[in-house]
Structures are given as C-alpha cells and as structure tokens.
C-alpha cells in the first residue's frame, strides 16, 4: 500500500494554490468576511452604517435607511453622495453637502459603485462595499503576478491587499482600494510592455485619488532619471560607455502610458471647473499637505498623551509595522528588480508621507492615506531576494487585529 507523507501533501497543496486566481479568491473571501461580520456586529445588520454620514454635513432629508450621527461624519458620506449621481456637481444634493469641491476629482470609486448599482440609489450602500471587496481580490491577483515573476509563491502577493489601512477603507466606503488596484494594474501592465493597458489603468487611478499623479510624473521623467542614475553609477565605479547603454529597457516605455492618464486627469479637472467654477486640484492640496515633519510630530505627541489607551497602542503598533516594511524595502533595494520609476515612487511617497497634513497623522484610521508608500514598499520587496517572513507575519497580525477591532468595537 502506497502512503503519501504529510510533507508531500502540504507540498502538493501549496502547488495547487500557487495561482493568481487562488490568491484573488483568498483576498476576496477575507474582505467579504470582514464586511459581512461588520454588517452583522458593528452595523447591527445595516450596511449603510459603513457610510458614516455626519449631521454637520446634512442639509435636508437624506435617503431612507441612511443613519446620521452627530459631528463631522467621515469621508465615505461624500463618495456615497457622488455614487447616487456621479454627474451631479451641486454643492448639496440628497441631503448631503460636500465639504470641499476637491471631492469631485475622485470620481472613479463612486462611478464604479453607481454602475454596479445600475443607477439605483437603494443599492448604492451595497455596491460601495462590493466594489472594494472585488478590488481586494484583484489586488491579490496582481500581487501574485508580481510574486511569481520574481520566482516566489503566489501567496506572497497577499501582502498587497493585506495592508491594515485597507480594512479601514473597506469599513468606511473609501477610495484607496480602487486607486491601489488600478495603479498596481498599471505597474504590472508596464512590466509586460502593454503600455496602452497601463495608460488606461493609470487613468482610472488618477481619477480615484490625485496621489496617483506622482507615478505618472515619474514615468514621464523616467528616461532622464535613468540617464542620471547610470551617470552616477559610472562616475562612482569609474566605468565608461555611452549614456544610452545604461538605460533600463523600461525607461523606453511609450509615452502613451503617462500621456493618456495625464490627459484624462486634466480633462476631468476641466469638466469639474466648468461645472463648479473651481479647479478641484487647487483645493485638495490645502487639506492634505502641510509642513514636513509637523504632522508626524503632532501625531506622535497626541497618541503619546493617550498612552496606554487602546487607540494609542494600535497607532504605535501600526506605525512600527509600517516603518518595518519600509525599512525592509530600503534593504531590498540592493537586490530588487523593480523598475527605476517604481523605486523612485517608493522614495517619493516616503517624502510625501513626511509632508501630509496633521489631520492624517492624528486620524485613527490605520494610516490608510499612506497606502501608496506601503504598496511600493511591497512591490520592491516582492521583486527582490529579501526574505519576507518577518514582514509577512507583522502585516498579517496587524490586519487581523484591526479587522477584529472594526468588527467588534466600531
């Protein structure tokens, strides 16, 4: 009688799940489980509790079944408002008043939710959640592709959708998951020399959050960046040769990959400008950017004063894990095969993180606005020979703790 050892069975199971579709399924199921549990426990069976409409922004009767809480509420209320009618640019509609016109530039997420709901307002609270859960699955598949390209098991791709900030995004109907999915889709498409697909993916990304423009800008200057990088390396090592010889193959990417999203972004800015009388981009920076280091220092002091409360403990733990992933990516720069613009994006998002407004550092939302820095840290890590067990365990632990917190306590 032939018997199969336990280790052989485990090896066989590992091979079976070494597929992007399996990773997508795992990420999708995990996201659906958190969403479902939150609806039943924290939301008491009402999915509209994800929206968090604040009375300070209510200017009339809100749609039936949408709870209103005291205070400011949260950003999900504005995405909900836009998802009811994506082309309605009135300052107040459906009982909700926009806090700033810059919200209208982030149209991709609510537009997807409107399409999924087939334009039916009663289904929008569900479609907002569905879009994000599907986004997590797609992000898992894209991460698996990056991992496999680097010779890793596909399941390491779960690092991308496992950012603890994405649990907050899912639980509050926010746009970061959609942005991340399409930015990473653009990265993967460029790695396969599909510049038109990349341009289309980046176009959705910049219409979801303006921070995606940073990747577009770096793509536009990748060729001179590559020249500069080669010149610095040649000067340091004393090697000689034509400058073009140092260009990465990726630095010769067709311009459509960044021209198309740039054109789409400017066109939508013009649409909003004609409809509202203001350029949305000019108002968004005032709310999101500040003096470098000031926001971080204020956040540190704020939560240090709250120590050892649960929120302070989680904030410091999440900050430690985020820093650990960033440092691991810095170490992996020596062996990563990530393209030059990907490494430059990691550095640029790191600099940007130090300059975000104090409100972002003070918010108890799992550093969800720093997801760009986390994503490109993971892309560098997955594309390197760096061991991933420690970052993987830390991220998985943080994701689990935050998921339990949001299901049970909030």
mmCIF file of C-alpha atoms in Angstrom:
data_model
loop_
_atom_site.group_PDB
_atom_site.id
_atom_site.type_symbol
_atom_site.label_atom_id
_atom_site.label_comp_id
_atom_site.label_asym_id
_atom_site.label_seq_id
_atom_site.Cartn_x
_atom_site.Cartn_y
_atom_site.Cartn_z
ATOM 1 C CA UNK A 1 0.000 0.000 0.000
ATOM 2 C CA UNK A 2 1.421 3.356 -1.049
ATOM 3 C CA UNK A 3 1.189 6.168 1.513
ATOM 4 C CA UNK A 4 1.759 9.841 0.957
ATOM 5 C CA UNK A 5 3.713 11.678 3.614
ATOM 6 C CA UNK A 6 2.296 14.716 5.377
ATOM 7 C CA UNK A 7 5.024 16.966 3.922
ATOM 8 C CA UNK A 8 4.273 15.714 0.409
ATOM 9 C CA UNK A 9 0.578 16.517 0.845
ATOM 10 C CA UNK A 10 1.443 20.006 2.072
ATOM 11 C CA UNK A 11 3.761 20.497 -0.890
ATOM 12 C CA UNK A 12 1.039 19.381 -3.287
ATOM 13 C CA UNK A 13 -1.486 21.746 -1.688
ATOM 14 C CA UNK A 14 0.998 24.621 -1.907
ATOM 15 C CA UNK A 15 1.470 23.981 -5.624
ATOM 16 C CA UNK A 16 -2.280 23.926 -6.224
ATOM 17 C CA UNK A 17 -2.780 27.374 -4.684
ATOM 18 C CA UNK A 18 0.266 28.817 -6.472
ATOM 19 C CA UNK A 19 -2.008 30.603 -8.909
ATOM 20 C CA UNK A 20 -3.124 34.266 -9.050
ATOM 21 C CA UNK A 21 -6.774 33.200 -9.145
ATOM 22 C CA UNK A 22 -6.388 31.379 -5.829
ATOM 23 C CA UNK A 23 -4.788 34.420 -4.232
ATOM 24 C CA UNK A 24 -7.566 36.584 -5.646
ATOM 25 C CA UNK A 25 -10.110 34.226 -4.121
ATOM 26 C CA UNK A 26 -8.416 34.293 -0.717
ATOM 27 C CA UNK A 27 -8.288 38.097 -0.675
ATOM 28 C CA UNK A 28 -11.887 38.332 -1.869
ATOM 29 C CA UNK A 29 -13.188 35.901 0.754
ATOM 30 C CA UNK A 30 -11.232 37.628 3.531
ATOM 31 C CA UNK A 31 -12.617 41.018 2.510
ATOM 32 C CA UNK A 32 -16.158 39.655 2.186
ATOM 33 C CA UNK A 33 -15.894 38.002 5.603
ATOM 34 C CA UNK A 34 -14.800 41.243 7.291
ATOM 35 C CA UNK A 35 -17.518 43.215 5.517
ATOM 36 C CA UNK A 36 -20.195 40.666 6.370
ATOM 37 C CA UNK A 37 -19.140 40.379 10.009
ATOM 38 C CA UNK A 38 -19.029 44.141 10.361
ATOM 39 C CA UNK A 39 -22.533 44.485 8.911
ATOM 40 C CA UNK A 40 -23.893 41.954 11.398
ATOM 41 C CA UNK A 41 -21.980 43.029 14.508
ATOM 42 C CA UNK A 42 -20.878 46.672 14.400
ATOM 43 C CA UNK A 43 -23.542 47.695 11.870
ATOM 44 C CA UNK A 44 -26.384 45.768 13.575
ATOM 45 C CA UNK A 45 -27.490 44.452 10.193
ATOM 46 C CA UNK A 46 -27.452 47.820 8.381
ATOM 47 C CA UNK A 47 -24.834 48.074 5.630
ATOM 48 C CA UNK A 48 -25.483 51.820 5.380
ATOM 49 C CA UNK A 49 -23.609 52.204 8.687
ATOM 50 C CA UNK A 50 -20.415 51.969 6.600
ATOM 51 C CA UNK A 51 -21.171 55.399 5.115
ATOM 52 C CA UNK A 52 -20.950 57.360 8.419
ATOM 53 C CA UNK A 53 -22.983 60.446 7.494
ATOM 54 C CA UNK A 54 -22.335 63.333 9.923
ATOM 55 C CA UNK A 55 -25.067 65.765 10.950
ATOM 56 C CA UNK A 56 -22.700 68.693 10.270
ATOM 57 C CA UNK A 57 -22.953 67.947 6.544
ATOM 58 C CA UNK A 58 -26.677 67.223 6.378
ATOM 59 C CA UNK A 59 -28.690 69.871 4.542
ATOM 60 C CA UNK A 60 -32.059 68.239 4.101
ATOM 61 C CA UNK A 61 -33.567 64.780 4.095
ATOM 62 C CA UNK A 62 -31.058 62.004 3.401
ATOM 63 C CA UNK A 63 -32.215 58.867 1.560
ATOM 64 C CA UNK A 64 -34.278 56.445 3.600
ATOM 65 C CA UNK A 65 -32.346 53.967 5.742
ATOM 66 C CA UNK A 66 -29.139 56.029 5.916
ATOM 67 C CA UNK A 67 -28.204 56.654 9.574
ATOM 68 C CA UNK A 68 -26.915 60.078 10.589
ATOM 69 C CA UNK A 69 -24.537 60.527 13.512
ATOM 70 C CA UNK A 70 -23.576 63.698 15.344
ATOM 71 C CA UNK A 71 -20.476 65.595 14.258
ATOM 72 C CA UNK A 72 -18.499 65.607 11.015
ATOM 73 C CA UNK A 73 -19.028 62.000 9.984
ATOM 74 C CA UNK A 74 -16.475 60.513 7.619
ATOM 75 C CA UNK A 75 -15.296 60.715 4.004
ATOM 76 C CA UNK A 76 -17.473 57.802 2.897
ATOM 77 C CA UNK A 77 -20.526 60.068 3.048
ATOM 78 C CA UNK A 78 -19.184 62.104 0.118
ATOM 79 C CA UNK A 79 -18.422 59.038 -2.004
ATOM 80 C CA UNK A 80 -21.957 57.825 -1.260
ATOM 81 C CA UNK A 81 -23.363 61.198 -2.282
ATOM 82 C CA UNK A 82 -21.428 61.076 -5.596
ATOM 83 C CA UNK A 83 -22.333 57.438 -6.222
ATOM 84 C CA UNK A 84 -26.025 58.385 -6.216
ATOM 85 C CA UNK A 85 -25.419 60.658 -9.226
ATOM 86 C CA UNK A 86 -21.798 60.923 -10.419
ATOM 87 C CA UNK A 87 -22.502 63.894 -12.707
ATOM 88 C CA UNK A 88 -24.390 65.938 -10.122
ATOM 89 C CA UNK A 89 -21.969 68.727 -9.200
ATOM 90 C CA UNK A 90 -24.254 70.667 -6.870
ATOM 91 C CA UNK A 91 -22.668 71.595 -3.554
ATOM 92 C CA UNK A 92 -25.567 69.906 -1.725
ATOM 93 C CA UNK A 93 -27.699 67.037 -3.008
ATOM 94 C CA UNK A 94 -29.608 64.121 -1.492
ATOM 95 C CA UNK A 95 -29.432 65.887 1.849
ATOM 96 C CA UNK A 96 -25.594 65.824 1.990
ATOM 97 C CA UNK A 97 -23.362 68.860 1.479
ATOM 98 C CA UNK A 98 -19.851 68.399 0.134
ATOM 99 C CA UNK A 99 -17.127 69.694 2.432
ATOM 100 C CA UNK A 100 -14.859 70.679 -0.485
ATOM 101 C CA UNK A 101 -15.106 70.686 -4.267
ATOM 102 C CA UNK A 102 -11.909 68.616 -4.433
ATOM 103 C CA UNK A 103 -14.078 65.566 -3.724
ATOM 104 C CA UNK A 104 -15.393 65.702 -7.268
ATOM 105 C CA UNK A 105 -11.980 64.893 -8.748
ATOM 106 C CA UNK A 106 -12.095 61.458 -7.060
ATOM 107 C CA UNK A 107 -14.878 60.196 -9.283
ATOM 108 C CA UNK A 108 -13.707 56.659 -10.156
ATOM 109 C CA UNK A 109 -14.814 54.825 -6.999
ATOM 110 C CA UNK A 110 -18.330 56.332 -6.824
ATOM 111 C CA UNK A 111 -18.734 55.888 -10.593
ATOM 112 C CA UNK A 112 -17.966 52.163 -10.278
ATOM 113 C CA UNK A 113 -20.428 51.913 -7.395
ATOM 114 C CA UNK A 114 -23.100 53.665 -9.473
ATOM 115 C CA UNK A 115 -22.536 51.228 -12.344
ATOM 116 C CA UNK A 116 -22.662 48.174 -10.050
ATOM 117 C CA UNK A 117 -25.893 49.503 -8.514
ATOM 118 C CA UNK A 118 -27.288 50.057 -12.040
ATOM 119 C CA UNK A 119 -28.111 53.624 -11.011
ATOM 120 C CA UNK A 120 -30.482 52.500 -8.233
ATOM 121 C CA UNK A 121 -29.883 54.577 -5.122
ATOM 122 C CA UNK A 122 -31.189 51.911 -2.758
ATOM 123 C CA UNK A 123 -28.401 49.562 -3.885
ATOM 124 C CA UNK A 124 -25.547 52.055 -3.596
ATOM 125 C CA UNK A 125 -24.700 51.212 0.058
ATOM 126 C CA UNK A 126 -24.164 47.628 -1.119
ATOM 127 C CA UNK A 127 -22.325 48.492 -4.332
ATOM 128 C CA UNK A 128 -19.817 50.693 -2.475
ATOM 129 C CA UNK A 129 -18.802 47.684 -0.380
ATOM 130 C CA UNK A 130 -18.903 45.233 -3.288
ATOM 131 C CA UNK A 131 -16.547 47.383 -5.372
ATOM 132 C CA UNK A 132 -13.986 47.436 -2.558
ATOM 133 C CA UNK A 133 -14.234 43.700 -1.876
ATOM 134 C CA UNK A 134 -13.734 42.936 -5.578
ATOM 135 C CA UNK A 135 -10.854 45.417 -5.580
ATOM 136 C CA UNK A 136 -9.124 43.493 -2.796
ATOM 137 C CA UNK A 137 -9.447 40.303 -4.833
ATOM 138 C CA UNK A 138 -7.972 41.969 -7.920
ATOM 139 C CA UNK A 139 -5.169 43.458 -5.837
ATOM 140 C CA UNK A 140 -4.371 39.977 -4.530
ATOM 141 C CA UNK A 141 -4.182 38.604 -8.075
ATOM 142 C CA UNK A 142 -1.883 41.428 -9.178
ATOM 143 C CA UNK A 143 0.351 40.861 -6.172
ATOM 144 C CA UNK A 144 0.504 37.174 -7.043
ATOM 145 C CA UNK A 145 1.625 38.014 -10.577
ATOM 146 C CA UNK A 146 4.434 40.210 -9.237
ATOM 147 C CA UNK A 147 5.462 37.491 -6.773
ATOM 148 C CA UNK A 148 5.515 34.753 -9.429
ATOM 149 C CA UNK A 149 7.518 36.915 -11.801
ATOM 150 C CA UNK A 150 10.153 37.128 -9.067
ATOM 151 C CA UNK A 151 10.146 33.358 -8.517
ATOM 152 C CA UNK A 152 8.120 33.496 -5.312
ATOM 153 C CA UNK A 153 4.978 31.590 -4.337
ATOM 154 C CA UNK A 154 1.837 33.388 -5.484
ATOM 155 C CA UNK A 155 0.507 33.668 -1.939
ATOM 156 C CA UNK A 156 3.172 36.235 -1.143
ATOM 157 C CA UNK A 157 1.067 38.503 -3.320
ATOM 158 C CA UNK A 158 -1.350 38.717 -0.393
ATOM 159 C CA UNK A 159 0.995 41.329 1.048
ATOM 160 C CA UNK A 160 -0.641 43.931 -1.200
ATOM 161 C CA UNK A 161 -4.301 43.597 -0.124
ATOM 162 C CA UNK A 162 -3.291 42.820 3.482
ATOM 163 C CA UNK A 163 -2.445 46.392 4.392
ATOM 164 C CA UNK A 164 -4.239 47.097 7.672
ATOM 165 C CA UNK A 165 -5.283 50.514 6.350
ATOM 166 C CA UNK A 166 -7.383 48.769 3.706
ATOM 167 C CA UNK A 167 -9.563 47.262 6.441
ATOM 168 C CA UNK A 168 -10.491 50.827 7.386
ATOM 169 C CA UNK A 169 -11.041 51.697 3.723
ATOM 170 C CA UNK A 170 -13.404 48.730 3.326
ATOM 171 C CA UNK A 171 -15.226 49.570 6.553
ATOM 172 C CA UNK A 172 -15.764 53.248 5.716
ATOM 173 C CA UNK A 173 -16.554 53.179 1.964
ATOM 174 C CA UNK A 174 -13.333 54.932 0.914
ATOM 175 C CA UNK A 175 -11.437 55.114 -2.391
ATOM 176 C CA UNK A 176 -7.900 53.885 -1.606
ATOM 177 C CA UNK A 177 -8.535 50.258 -2.608
ATOM 178 C CA UNK A 178 -9.737 51.265 -6.082
ATOM 179 C CA UNK A 179 -6.742 53.580 -6.525
ATOM 180 C CA UNK A 180 -4.292 50.903 -5.396
ATOM 181 C CA UNK A 181 -5.818 48.263 -7.675
ATOM 182 C CA UNK A 182 -5.509 50.340 -10.831
ATOM 183 C CA UNK A 183 -2.080 51.768 -10.019
ATOM 184 C CA UNK A 184 -0.695 48.264 -9.429
ATOM 185 C CA UNK A 185 -2.508 47.074 -12.582
ATOM 186 C CA UNK A 186 -0.647 49.774 -14.479
ATOM 187 C CA UNK A 187 2.651 48.661 -12.954
ATOM 188 C CA UNK A 188 2.030 45.031 -13.966
ATOM 189 C CA UNK A 189 0.919 46.040 -17.474
ATOM 190 C CA UNK A 190 4.102 48.073 -17.998
ATOM 191 C CA UNK A 191 6.200 45.123 -16.888
ATOM 192 C CA UNK A 192 4.577 43.204 -19.739
ATOM 193 C CA UNK A 193 5.137 46.039 -22.237
ATOM 194 C CA UNK A 194 1.402 46.722 -22.549
ATOM 195 C CA UNK A 195 1.651 50.482 -22.472
ATOM 196 C CA UNK A 196 -1.908 51.186 -23.657
ATOM 197 C CA UNK A 197 -3.374 48.954 -20.956
ATOM 198 C CA UNK A 198 -1.077 50.620 -18.437
ATOM 199 C CA UNK A 199 -2.197 54.058 -19.588
ATOM 200 C CA UNK A 200 -5.858 53.069 -19.209
ATOM 201 C CA UNK A 201 -5.255 51.630 -15.724
ATOM 202 C CA UNK A 202 -3.325 54.697 -14.583
ATOM 203 C CA UNK A 203 -6.130 56.873 -15.967
ATOM 204 C CA UNK A 204 -8.596 55.251 -13.573
ATOM 205 C CA UNK A 205 -6.048 55.583 -10.796
ATOM 206 C CA UNK A 206 -5.676 59.358 -11.175
ATOM 207 C CA UNK A 207 -9.469 59.724 -11.288
ATOM 208 C CA UNK A 208 -9.672 57.879 -7.980
ATOM 209 C CA UNK A 209 -7.038 59.771 -5.987
ATOM 210 C CA UNK A 210 -4.749 62.547 -7.145
ATOM 211 C CA UNK A 211 -1.756 60.950 -5.373
ATOM 212 C CA UNK A 212 -1.515 58.566 -8.349
ATOM 213 C CA UNK A 213 -0.249 61.548 -10.353
ATOM 214 C CA UNK A 214 3.119 61.075 -8.691
ATOM 215 C CA UNK A 215 3.606 57.760 -10.520
ATOM 216 C CA UNK A 216 2.588 59.388 -13.798
ATOM 217 C CA UNK A 217 5.063 62.209 -13.288
ATOM 218 C CA UNK A 218 7.891 59.795 -12.547
ATOM 219 C CA UNK A 219 7.077 57.796 -15.670
ATOM 220 C CA UNK A 220 7.282 60.993 -17.693
ATOM 221 C CA UNK A 221 10.814 61.695 -16.449
ATOM 222 C CA UNK A 222 11.995 58.076 -16.263
ATOM 223 C CA UNK A 223 14.364 58.429 -19.220
ATOM 224 C CA UNK A 224 16.330 61.389 -17.767
ATOM 225 C CA UNK A 225 16.208 59.687 -14.359
ATOM 226 C CA UNK A 226 17.752 56.592 -15.910
ATOM 227 C CA UNK A 227 20.444 58.671 -17.591
ATOM 228 C CA UNK A 228 21.241 60.384 -14.273
ATOM 229 C CA UNK A 229 21.300 57.072 -12.407
ATOM 230 C CA UNK A 230 23.657 55.496 -14.974
ATOM 231 C CA UNK A 231 25.916 58.556 -14.921
ATOM 232 C CA UNK A 232 26.175 58.481 -11.124
ATOM 233 C CA UNK A 233 26.930 54.744 -11.129
ATOM 234 C CA UNK A 234 29.524 55.160 -13.889
ATOM 235 C CA UNK A 235 31.184 58.025 -12.044
ATOM 236 C CA UNK A 236 31.303 56.032 -8.823
ATOM 237 C CA UNK A 237 32.672 52.858 -10.412
ATOM 238 C CA UNK A 238 34.900 54.595 -12.949
ATOM 239 C CA UNK A 239 33.323 52.735 -15.866
ATOM 240 C CA UNK A 240 32.890 54.417 -19.214
ATOM 241 C CA UNK A 241 30.488 53.985 -22.060
ATOM 242 C CA UNK A 242 27.644 55.661 -23.933
ATOM 243 C CA UNK A 243 24.867 57.007 -21.712
ATOM 244 C CA UNK A 244 22.164 55.140 -23.647
ATOM 245 C CA UNK A 245 23.823 51.867 -22.702
ATOM 246 C CA UNK A 246 22.806 52.459 -19.117
ATOM 247 C CA UNK A 247 19.161 52.996 -19.885
ATOM 248 C CA UNK A 248 16.835 50.394 -18.453
ATOM 249 C CA UNK A 249 14.658 48.775 -21.063
ATOM 250 C CA UNK A 250 11.655 50.077 -19.157
ATOM 251 C CA UNK A 251 12.890 53.665 -19.484
ATOM 252 C CA UNK A 252 11.990 53.447 -23.169
ATOM 253 C CA UNK A 253 8.306 52.930 -22.368
ATOM 254 C CA UNK A 254 5.975 54.515 -24.956
ATOM 255 C CA UNK A 255 4.677 57.897 -23.830
ATOM 256 C CA UNK A 256 1.060 56.717 -24.039
ATOM 257 C CA UNK A 257 1.465 55.140 -20.589
ATOM 258 C CA UNK A 258 1.720 58.571 -18.970
ATOM 259 C CA UNK A 259 0.297 60.923 -21.598
ATOM 260 C CA UNK A 260 -3.121 59.208 -21.573
ATOM 261 C CA UNK A 261 -3.687 59.408 -17.775
ATOM 262 C CA UNK A 262 -2.333 62.950 -17.756
ATOM 263 C CA UNK A 263 -4.785 63.962 -20.468
ATOM 264 C CA UNK A 264 -7.691 62.199 -18.725
ATOM 265 C CA UNK A 265 -6.899 63.892 -15.421
ATOM 266 C CA UNK A 266 -6.689 67.371 -16.966
ATOM 267 C CA UNK A 267 -9.885 66.776 -18.960
ATOM 268 C CA UNK A 268 -11.818 65.805 -15.822
ATOM 269 C CA UNK A 269 -10.397 68.800 -13.950
ATOM 270 C CA UNK A 270 -11.761 70.976 -16.752
ATOM 271 C CA UNK A 271 -15.183 69.298 -16.538
ATOM 272 C CA UNK A 272 -15.386 69.994 -12.804
ATOM 273 C CA UNK A 273 -14.067 73.524 -13.331
ATOM 274 C CA UNK A 274 -16.816 74.286 -15.868
ATOM 275 C CA UNK A 275 -19.474 72.750 -13.616
ATOM 276 C CA UNK A 276 -18.425 74.311 -10.307
ATOM 277 C CA UNK A 277 -16.271 77.313 -11.160
ATOM 278 C CA UNK A 278 -13.228 75.938 -9.291
ATOM 279 C CA UNK A 279 -10.246 73.735 -10.079
ATOM 280 C CA UNK A 280 -10.556 70.790 -7.636
ATOM 281 C CA UNK A 281 -6.815 70.072 -7.563
ATOM 282 C CA UNK A 282 -6.096 73.549 -6.204
ATOM 283 C CA UNK A 283 -8.273 72.887 -3.149
ATOM 284 C CA UNK A 284 -7.220 69.306 -2.387
ATOM 285 C CA UNK A 285 -3.578 70.134 -1.573
ATOM 286 C CA UNK A 286 -4.599 72.640 1.094
ATOM 287 C CA UNK A 287 -6.347 69.887 3.027
ATOM 288 C CA UNK A 288 -3.830 67.086 2.579
ATOM 289 C CA UNK A 289 -0.369 68.680 2.673
ATOM 290 C CA UNK A 290 1.488 70.581 5.367
ATOM 291 C CA UNK A 291 4.938 71.479 6.631
ATOM 292 C CA UNK A 292 7.286 68.448 6.567
ATOM 293 C CA UNK A 293 7.513 66.507 9.858
ATOM 294 C CA UNK A 294 4.962 68.741 11.643
ATOM 295 C CA UNK A 295 2.036 66.356 11.191
ATOM 296 C CA UNK A 296 4.091 63.328 12.192
ATOM 297 C CA UNK A 297 5.376 65.034 15.348
ATOM 298 C CA UNK A 298 1.869 66.164 16.300
ATOM 299 C CA UNK A 299 0.532 62.658 15.801
ATOM 300 C CA UNK A 300 3.308 61.167 17.913
ATOM 301 C CA UNK A 301 2.681 63.634 20.731
ATOM 302 C CA UNK A 302 -1.077 63.201 20.563
ATOM 303 C CA UNK A 303 -1.011 59.425 20.899
ATOM 304 C CA UNK A 304 1.789 59.517 23.433
ATOM 305 C CA UNK A 305 -0.514 61.592 25.650
ATOM 306 C CA UNK A 306 -3.241 58.957 25.180
ATOM 307 C CA UNK A 307 -0.935 56.066 26.072
ATOM 308 C CA UNK A 308 -1.757 53.346 27.128
ATOM 309 C CA UNK A 309 -5.279 53.559 25.649
ATOM 310 C CA UNK A 310 -6.354 51.029 23.005
ATOM 311 C CA UNK A 311 -6.267 53.620 20.206
ATOM 312 C CA UNK A 312 -2.748 54.760 21.164
ATOM 313 C CA UNK A 313 -1.461 51.199 21.403
ATOM 314 C CA UNK A 314 -2.848 50.385 17.952
ATOM 315 C CA UNK A 315 -1.457 53.610 16.472
ATOM 316 C CA UNK A 316 2.088 52.946 17.689
ATOM 317 C CA UNK A 317 1.911 49.270 16.695
ATOM 318 C CA UNK A 318 0.697 50.127 13.200
ATOM 319 C CA UNK A 319 3.359 52.815 12.836
ATOM 320 C CA UNK A 320 6.035 50.316 13.904
ATOM 321 C CA UNK A 321 4.864 47.736 11.361
ATOM 322 C CA UNK A 322 4.619 50.301 8.559
ATOM 323 C CA UNK A 323 8.150 51.521 9.322
ATOM 324 C CA UNK A 324 9.377 47.905 9.447
ATOM 325 C CA UNK A 325 8.008 47.268 5.931
ATOM 326 C CA UNK A 326 9.548 50.496 4.637
ATOM 327 C CA UNK A 327 12.950 49.674 6.156
ATOM 328 C CA UNK A 328 12.796 46.154 4.723
ATOM 329 C CA UNK A 329 12.144 47.690 1.302
ATOM 330 C CA UNK A 330 15.132 50.004 1.759
ATOM 331 C CA UNK A 331 17.348 46.998 2.478
ATOM 332 C CA UNK A 332 15.878 45.170 -0.535
ATOM 333 C CA UNK A 333 16.871 47.974 -2.912
ATOM 334 C CA UNK A 334 20.226 46.234 -3.336
ATOM 335 C CA UNK A 335 18.664 43.142 -4.891
ATOM 336 C CA UNK A 336 15.303 44.277 -6.244
ATOM 337 C CA UNK A 337 14.487 44.056 -9.935
ATOM 338 C CA UNK A 338 11.824 46.747 -9.582
ATOM 339 C CA UNK A 339 11.996 49.311 -12.358
ATOM 340 C CA UNK A 340 13.605 52.678 -11.750
ATOM 341 C CA UNK A 341 10.304 54.596 -11.637
ATOM 342 C CA UNK A 342 8.928 52.062 -9.123
ATOM 343 C CA UNK A 343 11.908 52.630 -6.830
ATOM 344 C CA UNK A 344 11.614 56.391 -7.347
ATOM 345 C CA UNK A 345 7.890 56.212 -6.492
ATOM 346 C CA UNK A 346 8.723 54.423 -3.241
ATOM 347 C CA UNK A 347 11.145 57.197 -2.335
ATOM 348 C CA UNK A 348 8.798 59.988 -3.425
ATOM 349 C CA UNK A 349 5.845 58.579 -1.474
ATOM 350 C CA UNK A 350 8.132 58.336 1.548
ATOM 351 C CA UNK A 351 8.969 62.032 1.259
ATOM 352 C CA UNK A 352 5.278 62.805 0.709
ATOM 353 C CA UNK A 353 4.341 60.875 3.870
ATOM 354 C CA UNK A 354 6.508 63.221 5.919
ATOM 355 C CA UNK A 355 4.637 66.218 4.468
ATOM 356 C CA UNK A 356 0.995 65.191 4.848
ATOM 357 C CA UNK A 357 -1.327 67.340 6.943
ATOM 358 C CA UNK A 358 -1.564 66.788 10.722
ATOM 359 C CA UNK A 359 -5.123 65.517 10.373
ATOM 360 C CA UNK A 360 -3.867 62.439 8.518
ATOM 361 C CA UNK A 361 -1.391 61.568 11.269
ATOM 362 C CA UNK A 362 -3.931 62.270 14.002
ATOM 363 C CA UNK A 363 -6.663 60.142 12.447
ATOM 364 C CA UNK A 364 -7.378 56.750 13.993
ATOM 365 C CA UNK A 365 -7.709 55.073 10.593
ATOM 366 C CA UNK A 366 -4.764 52.723 10.299
ATOM 367 C CA UNK A 367 -2.574 55.089 8.245
ATOM 368 C CA UNK A 368 -4.853 54.389 5.285
ATOM 369 C CA UNK A 369 -3.648 57.535 3.475
ATOM 370 C CA UNK A 370 -0.083 56.161 3.404
ATOM 371 C CA UNK A 371 -1.112 53.115 1.384
ATOM 372 C CA UNK A 372 0.899 54.270 -1.667
ATOM 373 C CA UNK A 373 4.124 54.074 0.328
ATOM 374 C CA UNK A 374 3.174 50.640 1.657
ATOM 375 C CA UNK A 375 2.277 49.313 -1.812
ATOM 376 C CA UNK A 376 5.521 50.352 -3.468
ATOM 377 C CA UNK A 377 7.463 49.020 -0.481
ATOM 378 C CA UNK A 378 5.793 45.652 -1.116
ATOM 379 C CA UNK A 379 6.471 45.839 -4.861
ATOM 380 C CA UNK A 380 10.173 46.373 -4.134
ATOM 381 C CA UNK A 381 10.177 43.539 -1.588
ATOM 382 C CA UNK A 382 8.342 41.069 -3.815
ATOM 383 C CA UNK A 383 10.749 41.854 -6.668
ATOM 384 C CA UNK A 384 13.839 41.212 -4.553
ATOM 385 C CA UNK A 385 15.657 38.288 -2.927
ATOM 386 C CA UNK A 386 14.766 39.600 0.524
ATOM 387 C CA UNK A 387 13.190 37.167 2.999
ATOM 388 C CA UNK A 388 9.565 38.105 3.630
ATOM 389 C CA UNK A 389 8.585 36.031 6.650
ATOM 390 C CA UNK A 390 9.007 38.774 9.258
ATOM 391 C CA UNK A 391 7.172 41.496 7.284
ATOM 392 C CA UNK A 392 4.523 38.937 6.330
ATOM 393 C CA UNK A 393 3.856 37.891 9.929
ATOM 394 C CA UNK A 394 3.758 41.505 11.131
ATOM 395 C CA UNK A 395 1.343 42.596 8.408
ATOM 396 C CA UNK A 396 -0.903 39.554 8.859
ATOM 397 C CA UNK A 397 -1.041 40.142 12.609
ATOM 398 C CA UNK A 398 -1.889 43.822 12.206
ATOM 399 C CA UNK A 399 -4.582 43.036 9.619
ATOM 400 C CA UNK A 400 -6.200 40.519 11.969
ATOM 401 C CA UNK A 401 -6.169 42.859 14.969
ATOM 402 C CA UNK A 402 -7.614 45.787 13.000
ATOM 403 C CA UNK A 403 -10.273 43.553 11.431
ATOM 404 C CA UNK A 404 -11.381 42.323 14.869
ATOM 405 C CA UNK A 405 -11.391 45.894 16.189
ATOM 406 C CA UNK A 406 -13.590 47.159 13.368
ATOM 407 C CA UNK A 407 -15.938 44.184 13.547
ATOM 408 C CA UNK A 408 -16.379 44.259 17.302
ATOM 409 C CA UNK A 409 -15.729 47.733 18.631
ATOM 410 C CA UNK A 410 -16.522 50.323 15.966
#
